[in-house]
GROMACS .gro file of C-alpha atoms in nm:
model
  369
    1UNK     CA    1   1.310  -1.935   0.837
    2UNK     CA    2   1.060  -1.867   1.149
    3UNK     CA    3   0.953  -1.562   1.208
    4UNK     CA    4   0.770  -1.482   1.561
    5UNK     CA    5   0.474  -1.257   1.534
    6UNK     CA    6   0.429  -1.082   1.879
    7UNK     CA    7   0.064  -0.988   1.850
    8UNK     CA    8  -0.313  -1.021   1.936
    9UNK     CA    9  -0.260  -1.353   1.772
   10UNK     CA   10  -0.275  -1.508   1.424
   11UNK     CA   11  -0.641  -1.708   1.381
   12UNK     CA   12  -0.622  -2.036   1.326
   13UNK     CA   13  -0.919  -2.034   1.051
   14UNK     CA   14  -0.833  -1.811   0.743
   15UNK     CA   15  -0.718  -2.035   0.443
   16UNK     CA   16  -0.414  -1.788   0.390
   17UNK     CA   17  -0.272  -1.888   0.705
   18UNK     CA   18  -0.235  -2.277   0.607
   19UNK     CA   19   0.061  -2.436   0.739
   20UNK     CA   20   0.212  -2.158   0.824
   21UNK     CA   21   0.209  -2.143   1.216
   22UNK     CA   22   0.403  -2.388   1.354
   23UNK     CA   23   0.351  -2.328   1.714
   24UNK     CA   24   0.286  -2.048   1.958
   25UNK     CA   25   0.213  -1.892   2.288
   26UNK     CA   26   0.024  -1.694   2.472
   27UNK     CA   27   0.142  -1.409   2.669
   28UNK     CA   28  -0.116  -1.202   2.773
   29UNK     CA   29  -0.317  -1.446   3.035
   30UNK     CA   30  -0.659  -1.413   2.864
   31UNK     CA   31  -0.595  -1.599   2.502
   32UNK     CA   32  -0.528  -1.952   2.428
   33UNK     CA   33  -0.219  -2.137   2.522
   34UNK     CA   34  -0.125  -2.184   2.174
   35UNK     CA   35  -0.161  -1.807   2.069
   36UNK     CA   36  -0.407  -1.844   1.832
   37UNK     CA   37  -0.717  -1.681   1.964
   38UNK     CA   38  -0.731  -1.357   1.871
   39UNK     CA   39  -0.668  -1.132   2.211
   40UNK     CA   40  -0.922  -0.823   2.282
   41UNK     CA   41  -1.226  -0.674   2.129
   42UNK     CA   42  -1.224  -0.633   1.731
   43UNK     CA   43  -1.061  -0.434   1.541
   44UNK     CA   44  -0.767  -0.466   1.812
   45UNK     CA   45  -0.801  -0.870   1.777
   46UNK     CA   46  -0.759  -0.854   1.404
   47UNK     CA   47  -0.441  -0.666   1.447
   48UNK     CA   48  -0.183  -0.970   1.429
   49UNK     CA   49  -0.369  -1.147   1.151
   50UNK     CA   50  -0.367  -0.848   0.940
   51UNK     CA   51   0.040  -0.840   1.063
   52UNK     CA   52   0.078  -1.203   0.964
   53UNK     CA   53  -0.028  -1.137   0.605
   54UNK     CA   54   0.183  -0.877   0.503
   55UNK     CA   55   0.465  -1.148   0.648
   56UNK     CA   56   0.394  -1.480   0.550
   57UNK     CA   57   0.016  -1.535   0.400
   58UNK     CA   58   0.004  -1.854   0.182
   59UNK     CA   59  -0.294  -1.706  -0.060
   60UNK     CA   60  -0.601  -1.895  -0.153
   61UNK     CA   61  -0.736  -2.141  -0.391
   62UNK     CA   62  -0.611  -2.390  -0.564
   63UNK     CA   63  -0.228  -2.382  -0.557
   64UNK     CA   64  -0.239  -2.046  -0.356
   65UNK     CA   65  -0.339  -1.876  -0.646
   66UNK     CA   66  -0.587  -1.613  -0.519
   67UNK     CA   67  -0.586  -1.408  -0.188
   68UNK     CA   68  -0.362  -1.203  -0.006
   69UNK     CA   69   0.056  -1.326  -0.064
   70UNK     CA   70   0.323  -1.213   0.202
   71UNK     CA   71   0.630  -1.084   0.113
   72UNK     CA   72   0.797  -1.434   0.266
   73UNK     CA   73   0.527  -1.678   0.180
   74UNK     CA   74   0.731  -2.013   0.271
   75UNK     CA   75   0.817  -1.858   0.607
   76UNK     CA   76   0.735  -2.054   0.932
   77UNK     CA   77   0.516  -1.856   1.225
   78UNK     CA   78   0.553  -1.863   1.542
   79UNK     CA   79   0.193  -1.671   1.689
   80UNK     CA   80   0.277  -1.519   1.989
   81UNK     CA   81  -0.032  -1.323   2.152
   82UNK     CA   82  -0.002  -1.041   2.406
   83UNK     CA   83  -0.293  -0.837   2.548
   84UNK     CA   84  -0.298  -0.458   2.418
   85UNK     CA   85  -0.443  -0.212   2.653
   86UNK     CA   86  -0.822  -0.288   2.519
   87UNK     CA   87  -0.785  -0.668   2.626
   88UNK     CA   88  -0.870  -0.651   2.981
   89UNK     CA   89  -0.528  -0.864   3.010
   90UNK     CA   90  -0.397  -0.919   3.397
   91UNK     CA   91  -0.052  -0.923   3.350
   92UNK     CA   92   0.150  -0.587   3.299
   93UNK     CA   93   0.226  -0.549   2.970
   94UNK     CA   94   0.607  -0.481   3.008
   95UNK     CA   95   0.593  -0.863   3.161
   96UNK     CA   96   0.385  -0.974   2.866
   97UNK     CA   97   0.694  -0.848   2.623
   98UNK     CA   98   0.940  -1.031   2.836
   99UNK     CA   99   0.775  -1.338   2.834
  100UNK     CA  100   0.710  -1.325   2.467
  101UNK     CA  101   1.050  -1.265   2.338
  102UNK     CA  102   1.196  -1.500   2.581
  103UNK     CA  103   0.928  -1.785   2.463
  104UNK     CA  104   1.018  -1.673   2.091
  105UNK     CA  105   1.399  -1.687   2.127
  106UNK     CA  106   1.374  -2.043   2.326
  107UNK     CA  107   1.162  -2.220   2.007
  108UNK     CA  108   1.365  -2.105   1.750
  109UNK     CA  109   1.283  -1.789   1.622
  110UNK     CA  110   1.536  -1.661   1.349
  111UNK     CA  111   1.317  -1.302   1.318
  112UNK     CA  112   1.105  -1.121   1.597
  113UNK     CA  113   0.853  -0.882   1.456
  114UNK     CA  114   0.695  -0.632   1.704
  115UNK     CA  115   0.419  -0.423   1.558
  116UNK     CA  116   0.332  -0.228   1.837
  117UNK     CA  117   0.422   0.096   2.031
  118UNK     CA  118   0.492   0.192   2.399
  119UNK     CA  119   0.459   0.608   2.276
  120UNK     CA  120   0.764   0.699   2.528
  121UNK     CA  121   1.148   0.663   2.429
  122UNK     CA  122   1.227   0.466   2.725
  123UNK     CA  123   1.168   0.109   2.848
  124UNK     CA  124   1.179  -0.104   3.158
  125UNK     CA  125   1.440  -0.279   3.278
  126UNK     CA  126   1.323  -0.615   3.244
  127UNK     CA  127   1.333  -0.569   2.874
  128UNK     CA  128   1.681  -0.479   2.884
  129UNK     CA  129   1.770  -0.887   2.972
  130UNK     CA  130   1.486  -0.999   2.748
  131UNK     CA  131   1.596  -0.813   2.424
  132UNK     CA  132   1.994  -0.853   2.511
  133UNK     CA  133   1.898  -1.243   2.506
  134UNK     CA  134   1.765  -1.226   2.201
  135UNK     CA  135   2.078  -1.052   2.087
  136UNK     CA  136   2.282  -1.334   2.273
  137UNK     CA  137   2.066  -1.612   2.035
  138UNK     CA  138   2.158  -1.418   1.717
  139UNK     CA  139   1.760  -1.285   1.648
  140UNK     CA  140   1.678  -1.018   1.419
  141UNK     CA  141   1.460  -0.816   1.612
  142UNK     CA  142   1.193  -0.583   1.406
  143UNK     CA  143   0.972  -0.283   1.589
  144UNK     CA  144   0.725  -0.051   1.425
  145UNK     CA  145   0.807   0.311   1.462
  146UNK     CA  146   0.456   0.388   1.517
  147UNK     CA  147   0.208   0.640   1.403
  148UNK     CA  148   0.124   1.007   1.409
  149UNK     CA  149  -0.225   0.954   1.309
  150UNK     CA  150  -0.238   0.733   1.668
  151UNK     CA  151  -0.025   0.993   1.891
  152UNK     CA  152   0.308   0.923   1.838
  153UNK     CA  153   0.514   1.188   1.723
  154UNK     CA  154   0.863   1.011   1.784
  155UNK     CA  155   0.944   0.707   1.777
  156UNK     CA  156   0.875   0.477   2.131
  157UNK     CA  157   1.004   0.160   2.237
  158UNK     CA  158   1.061  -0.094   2.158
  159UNK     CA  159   1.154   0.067   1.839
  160UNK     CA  160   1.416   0.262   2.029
  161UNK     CA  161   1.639   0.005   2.154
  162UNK     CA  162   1.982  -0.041   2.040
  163UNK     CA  163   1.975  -0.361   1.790
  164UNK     CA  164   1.637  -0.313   1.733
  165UNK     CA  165   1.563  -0.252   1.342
  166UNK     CA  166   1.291   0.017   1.360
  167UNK     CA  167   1.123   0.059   1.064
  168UNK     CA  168   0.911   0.413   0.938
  169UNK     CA  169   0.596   0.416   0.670
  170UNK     CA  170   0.596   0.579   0.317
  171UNK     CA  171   0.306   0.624   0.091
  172UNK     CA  172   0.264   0.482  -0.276
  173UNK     CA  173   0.469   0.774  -0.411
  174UNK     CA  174   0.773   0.675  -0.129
  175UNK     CA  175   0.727   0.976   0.052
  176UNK     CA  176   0.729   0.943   0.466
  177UNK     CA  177   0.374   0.917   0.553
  178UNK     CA  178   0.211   1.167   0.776
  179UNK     CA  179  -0.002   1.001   1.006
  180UNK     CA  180   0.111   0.609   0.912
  181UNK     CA  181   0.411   0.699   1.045
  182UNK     CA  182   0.691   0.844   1.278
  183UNK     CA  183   1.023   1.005   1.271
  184UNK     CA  184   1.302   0.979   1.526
  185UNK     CA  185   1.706   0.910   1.516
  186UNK     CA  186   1.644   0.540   1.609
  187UNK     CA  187   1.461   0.420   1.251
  188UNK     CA  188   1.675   0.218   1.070
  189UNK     CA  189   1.418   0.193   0.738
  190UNK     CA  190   1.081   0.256   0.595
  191UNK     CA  191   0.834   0.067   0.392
  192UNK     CA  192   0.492   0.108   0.246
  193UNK     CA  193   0.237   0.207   0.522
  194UNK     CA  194  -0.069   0.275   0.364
  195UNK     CA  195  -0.344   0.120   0.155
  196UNK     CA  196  -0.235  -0.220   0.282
  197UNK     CA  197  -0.424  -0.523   0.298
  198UNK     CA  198  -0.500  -0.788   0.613
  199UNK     CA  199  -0.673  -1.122   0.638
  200UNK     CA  200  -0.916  -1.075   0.928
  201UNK     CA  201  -0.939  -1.407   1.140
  202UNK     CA  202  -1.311  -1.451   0.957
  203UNK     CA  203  -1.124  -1.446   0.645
  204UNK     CA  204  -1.219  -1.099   0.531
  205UNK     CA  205  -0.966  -0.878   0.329
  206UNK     CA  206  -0.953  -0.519   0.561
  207UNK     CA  207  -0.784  -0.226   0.418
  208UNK     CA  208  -0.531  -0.113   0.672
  209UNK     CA  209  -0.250   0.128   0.726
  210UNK     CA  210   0.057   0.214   1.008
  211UNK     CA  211   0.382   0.089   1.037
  212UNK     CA  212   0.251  -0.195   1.217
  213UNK     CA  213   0.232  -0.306   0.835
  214UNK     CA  214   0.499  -0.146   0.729
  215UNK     CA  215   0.730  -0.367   1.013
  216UNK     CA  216   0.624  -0.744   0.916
  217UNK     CA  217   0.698  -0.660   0.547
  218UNK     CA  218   1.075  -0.558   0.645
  219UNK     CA  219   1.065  -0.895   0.894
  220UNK     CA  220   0.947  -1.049   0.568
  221UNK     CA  221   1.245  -0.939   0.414
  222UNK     CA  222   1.478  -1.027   0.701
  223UNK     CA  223   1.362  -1.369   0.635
  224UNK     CA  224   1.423  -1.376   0.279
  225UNK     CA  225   1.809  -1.246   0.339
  226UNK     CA  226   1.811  -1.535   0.637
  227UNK     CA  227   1.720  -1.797   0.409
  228UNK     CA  228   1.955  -1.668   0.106
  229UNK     CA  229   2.219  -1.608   0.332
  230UNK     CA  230   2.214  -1.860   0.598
  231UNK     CA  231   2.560  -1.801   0.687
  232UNK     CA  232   2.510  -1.429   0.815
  233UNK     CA  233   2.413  -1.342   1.180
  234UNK     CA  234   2.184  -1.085   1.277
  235UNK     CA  235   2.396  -0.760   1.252
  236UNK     CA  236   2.497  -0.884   0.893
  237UNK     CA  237   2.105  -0.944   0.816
  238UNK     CA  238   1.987  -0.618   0.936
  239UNK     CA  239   2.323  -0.468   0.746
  240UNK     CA  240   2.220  -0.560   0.436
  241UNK     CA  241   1.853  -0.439   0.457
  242UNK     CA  242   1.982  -0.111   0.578
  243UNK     CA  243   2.301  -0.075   0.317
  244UNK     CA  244   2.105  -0.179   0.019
  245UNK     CA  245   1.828   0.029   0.139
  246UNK     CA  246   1.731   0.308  -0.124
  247UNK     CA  247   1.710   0.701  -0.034
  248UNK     CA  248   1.463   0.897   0.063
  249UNK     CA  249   1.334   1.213  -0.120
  250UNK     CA  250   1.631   1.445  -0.081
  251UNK     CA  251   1.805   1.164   0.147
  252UNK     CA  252   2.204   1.093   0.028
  253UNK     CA  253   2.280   0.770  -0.024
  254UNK     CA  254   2.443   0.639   0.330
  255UNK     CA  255   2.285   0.890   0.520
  256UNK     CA  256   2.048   0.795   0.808
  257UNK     CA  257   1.745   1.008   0.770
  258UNK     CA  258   1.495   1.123   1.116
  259UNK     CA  259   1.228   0.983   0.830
  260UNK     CA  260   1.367   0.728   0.644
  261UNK     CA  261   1.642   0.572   0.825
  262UNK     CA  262   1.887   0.459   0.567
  263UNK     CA  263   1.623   0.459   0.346
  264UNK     CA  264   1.301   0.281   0.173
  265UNK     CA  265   1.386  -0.097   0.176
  266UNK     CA  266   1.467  -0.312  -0.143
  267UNK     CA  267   1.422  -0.674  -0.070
  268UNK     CA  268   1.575  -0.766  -0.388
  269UNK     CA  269   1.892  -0.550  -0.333
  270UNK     CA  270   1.907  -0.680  -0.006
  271UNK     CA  271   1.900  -1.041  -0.094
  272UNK     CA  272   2.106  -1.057  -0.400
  273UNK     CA  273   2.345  -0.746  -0.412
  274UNK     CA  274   2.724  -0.763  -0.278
  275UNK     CA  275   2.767  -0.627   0.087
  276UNK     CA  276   3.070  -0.625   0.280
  277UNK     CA  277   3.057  -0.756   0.602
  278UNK     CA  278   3.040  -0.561   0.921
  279UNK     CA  279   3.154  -0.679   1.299
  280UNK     CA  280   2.880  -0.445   1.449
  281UNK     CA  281   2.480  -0.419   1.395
  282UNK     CA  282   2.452  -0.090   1.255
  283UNK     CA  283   2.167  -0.008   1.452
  284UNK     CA  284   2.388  -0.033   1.814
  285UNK     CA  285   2.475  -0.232   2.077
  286UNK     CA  286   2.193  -0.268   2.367
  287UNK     CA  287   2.465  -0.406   2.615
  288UNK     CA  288   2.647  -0.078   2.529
  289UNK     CA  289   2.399   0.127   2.594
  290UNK     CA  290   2.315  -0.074   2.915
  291UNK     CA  291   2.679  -0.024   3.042
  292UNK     CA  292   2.696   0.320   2.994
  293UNK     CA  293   2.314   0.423   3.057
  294UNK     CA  294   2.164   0.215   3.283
  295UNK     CA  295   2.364   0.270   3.579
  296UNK     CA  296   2.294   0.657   3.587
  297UNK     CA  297   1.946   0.581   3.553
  298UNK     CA  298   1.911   0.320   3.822
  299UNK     CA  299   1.741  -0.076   3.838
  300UNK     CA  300   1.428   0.099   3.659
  301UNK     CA  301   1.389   0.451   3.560
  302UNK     CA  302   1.033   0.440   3.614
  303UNK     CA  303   0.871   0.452   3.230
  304UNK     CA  304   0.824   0.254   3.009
  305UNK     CA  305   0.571  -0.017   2.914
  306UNK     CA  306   0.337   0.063   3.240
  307UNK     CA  307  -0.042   0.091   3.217
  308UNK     CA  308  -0.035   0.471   3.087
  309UNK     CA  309   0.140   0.329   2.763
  310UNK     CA  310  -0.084   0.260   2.488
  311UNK     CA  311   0.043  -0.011   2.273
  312UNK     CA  312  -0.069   0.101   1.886
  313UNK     CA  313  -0.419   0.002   1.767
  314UNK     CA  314  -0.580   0.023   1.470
  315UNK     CA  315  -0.918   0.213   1.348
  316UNK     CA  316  -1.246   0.004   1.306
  317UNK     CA  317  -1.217  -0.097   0.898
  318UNK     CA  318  -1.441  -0.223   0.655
  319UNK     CA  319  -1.375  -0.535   0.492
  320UNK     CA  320  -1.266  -0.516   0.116
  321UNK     CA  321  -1.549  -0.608  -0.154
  322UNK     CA  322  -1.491  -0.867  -0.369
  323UNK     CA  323  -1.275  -0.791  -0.699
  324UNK     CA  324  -1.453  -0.627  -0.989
  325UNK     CA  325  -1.659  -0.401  -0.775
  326UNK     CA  326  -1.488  -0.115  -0.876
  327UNK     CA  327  -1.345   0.008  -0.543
  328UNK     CA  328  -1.046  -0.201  -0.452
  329UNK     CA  329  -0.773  -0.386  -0.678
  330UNK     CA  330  -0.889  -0.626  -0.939
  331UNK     CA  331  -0.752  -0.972  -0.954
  332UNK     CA  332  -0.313  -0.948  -1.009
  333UNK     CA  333  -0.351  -0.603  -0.896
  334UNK     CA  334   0.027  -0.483  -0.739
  335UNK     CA  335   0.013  -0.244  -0.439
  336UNK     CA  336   0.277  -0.014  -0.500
  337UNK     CA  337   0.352  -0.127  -0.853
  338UNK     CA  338   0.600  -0.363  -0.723
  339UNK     CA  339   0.654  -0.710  -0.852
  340UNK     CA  340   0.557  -0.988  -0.667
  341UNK     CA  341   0.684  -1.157  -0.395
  342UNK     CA  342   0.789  -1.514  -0.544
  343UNK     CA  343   0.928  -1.839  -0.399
  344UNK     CA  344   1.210  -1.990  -0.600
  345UNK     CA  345   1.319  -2.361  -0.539
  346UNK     CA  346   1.091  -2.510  -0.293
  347UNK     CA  347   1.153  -2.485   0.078
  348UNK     CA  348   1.525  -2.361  -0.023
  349UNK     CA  349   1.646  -2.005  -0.094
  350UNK     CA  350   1.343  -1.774  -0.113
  351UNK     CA  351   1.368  -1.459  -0.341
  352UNK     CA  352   1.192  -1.108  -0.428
  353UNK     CA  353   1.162  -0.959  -0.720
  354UNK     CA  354   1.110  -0.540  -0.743
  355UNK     CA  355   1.186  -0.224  -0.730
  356UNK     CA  356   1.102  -0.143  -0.343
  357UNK     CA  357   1.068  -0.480  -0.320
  358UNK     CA  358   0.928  -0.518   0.051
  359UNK     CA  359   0.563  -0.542  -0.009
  360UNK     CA  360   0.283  -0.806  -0.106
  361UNK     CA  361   0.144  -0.954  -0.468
  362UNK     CA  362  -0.219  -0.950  -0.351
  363UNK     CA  363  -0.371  -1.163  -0.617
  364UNK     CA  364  -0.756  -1.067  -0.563
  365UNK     CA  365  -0.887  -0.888  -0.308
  366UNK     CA  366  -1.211  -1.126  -0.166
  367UNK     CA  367  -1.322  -1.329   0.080
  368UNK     CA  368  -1.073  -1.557   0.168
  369UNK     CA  369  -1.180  -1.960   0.061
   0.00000   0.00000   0.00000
């Protein structure tokens, strides 16, 4: 499967990221043509490496054995860089999305993931075409719900759109984080948020939170259902991460929670439990909504991505020390307690093993090789 990371970029030199790009672009007008410069000062430039982890990191060593492992480890990348409002970046950023998902969609992207946050409920117009295409080319599309912590109290686009699978942050216990995450009507699930772990593009382990984390590992997930199920299309995919997702504290089953969506997301219910079928995504129809919506509001109603919204950064962090100084996990350490991500049969049907399922196995926290 081939996931697009829409991001600062995914370096080109950390061992963990072997093989695992197979192409990109650049959006933003100041990185690389191929997407893999990291875009904007640091931390801001570590941002999509850090993303890329969580989704797809190979590991380390010798077989992979060491190092950060993403939740879909045999996934293909597609790095994607966009400027965030640090990056001095000429082109408006509402263009930059356009551009990107477009670019994603046209080289085969099965899974979009979109860690980022526009902090207002609306968007431009021009996405409207851009995320309705993706719709049209049968894309799971993935948006962060953003953070508290970073001034988002509700959820913002793109995380808002109808089709969009907008996913919330819980802490180790499964509770709804309070500043790694959002709450709105619009989240469709939540995964772990906090104490999460990022290859840096110097090949440094950060510690990192948000649901900027919290997104790629439900992407990661989308992946996984995509590559078990290649017969489903993209409302069926985000159906089953969202029907076999498991309840919130005090959330009924089936209920859609301002916190949890339909609930915290188990990649092993959603690739191997029975699901019927459904003729709609469950998370709405964008060319609905356009039909009904748009036209009252005019070509443009005016927000939106423009330059006073702040796409969601992350705080300066300190790389991890190496394992067995006492501060960080030790070598097969489990974030979460979950059991690790594995791949099962080669380049075939990939499959997760756990209770909450959508996280990482990170095998040693160090410097990556």
């Amino acid at each position: 499967m081939t996931v697009a990371v829409i991001d600062s970029g995914v370096a080109d030199g950390p061992a963990a990221f072997r093989d695992a790009v197979a192409g990109g672009h650049d959006a933003s007008g100041v990185g690389e043509p191929d997407g893999r410069a990291p875009v904007g000062p640091r931390p801001g430039s570590d941002h999509g490496s850090w993303v890329a982890s969580l989704l797809a990191a190979r590991g380390t060593g010798e077989d992979g054995e060491d190092g950060v492992i993403g939740v879909a480890p045999e996934a293909t990348l597609l790095s994607v860089s966009i400027g965030f409002a640090d990056s001095a970046s000429p082109v408006d950023f509402g263009d930059q999305i356009v551009d990107a998902v477009r670019w994603s969609v046209d080289h085969g992207a099965d899974v979009i993931n979109l860690s980022l946050t526009t902090n207002t409920k609306s968007w431009p117009s021009s996405w409207d075409d851009a995320f309705q295409y993706a719709a049209d080319h049968d894309v799971v599309v993935i948006a962060a719900a953003g953070n508290r912590g970073a001034g988002t109290d509700v959820v913002g686009a793109p995380a808002t759109i109808p089709g969009v699978l907008s996913v919330a942050g819980v802490d180790r216990e499964g509770t709804a984080s309070r500043d790694s995450s959002s709450q709105g009507i619009t989240i469709g699930v939540a995964a772990p948020s906090e104490e999460l772990l990022g290859v840096s593009p110097d090949g440094s382990v950060a510690r990192w939170e948000g649901t900027s984390g919290a997104a790629p590992i439900v992407a990661g997930v989308a992946a996984l259902v995509r590559s078990a199920h290649p017969e489903l299309d993209a409302a069926n995919v985000i159906n089953r991460i969202t029907a076999t997702a498991r309840p919130g504290p005090e959330q009924e089953e089936g209920t859609q929670s301002p916190l949890y969506g339909f609930g915290i997301v188990d990649a092993d219910r959603a690739v191997t439990a029975s699901v019927e079928p459904v003729g709609e995504n469950p998370m709405g129809s964008l060319e609905d909504w356009v039909a009904t919506y748009r036209p009252a509001q005019g070509e443009d109603d005016g927000e939106g991505a423009g330059a006073d919204a702040v796409p969601e950064t992350v705080p300066p962090l300190e790389p991890e020390p190496e394992a067995g100084a006492g501060s960080g996990p030790g070598a097969d350490a489990v974030i979460y307690g979950i059991v690790p991500v594995v791949a099962l049969g080669g380049t075939a049907t990939l499959v997760v093993l756990g209770a909450i399922g959508a996280t990482r196995h990170f095998r040693r926290v160090s410097e990556e090789e």
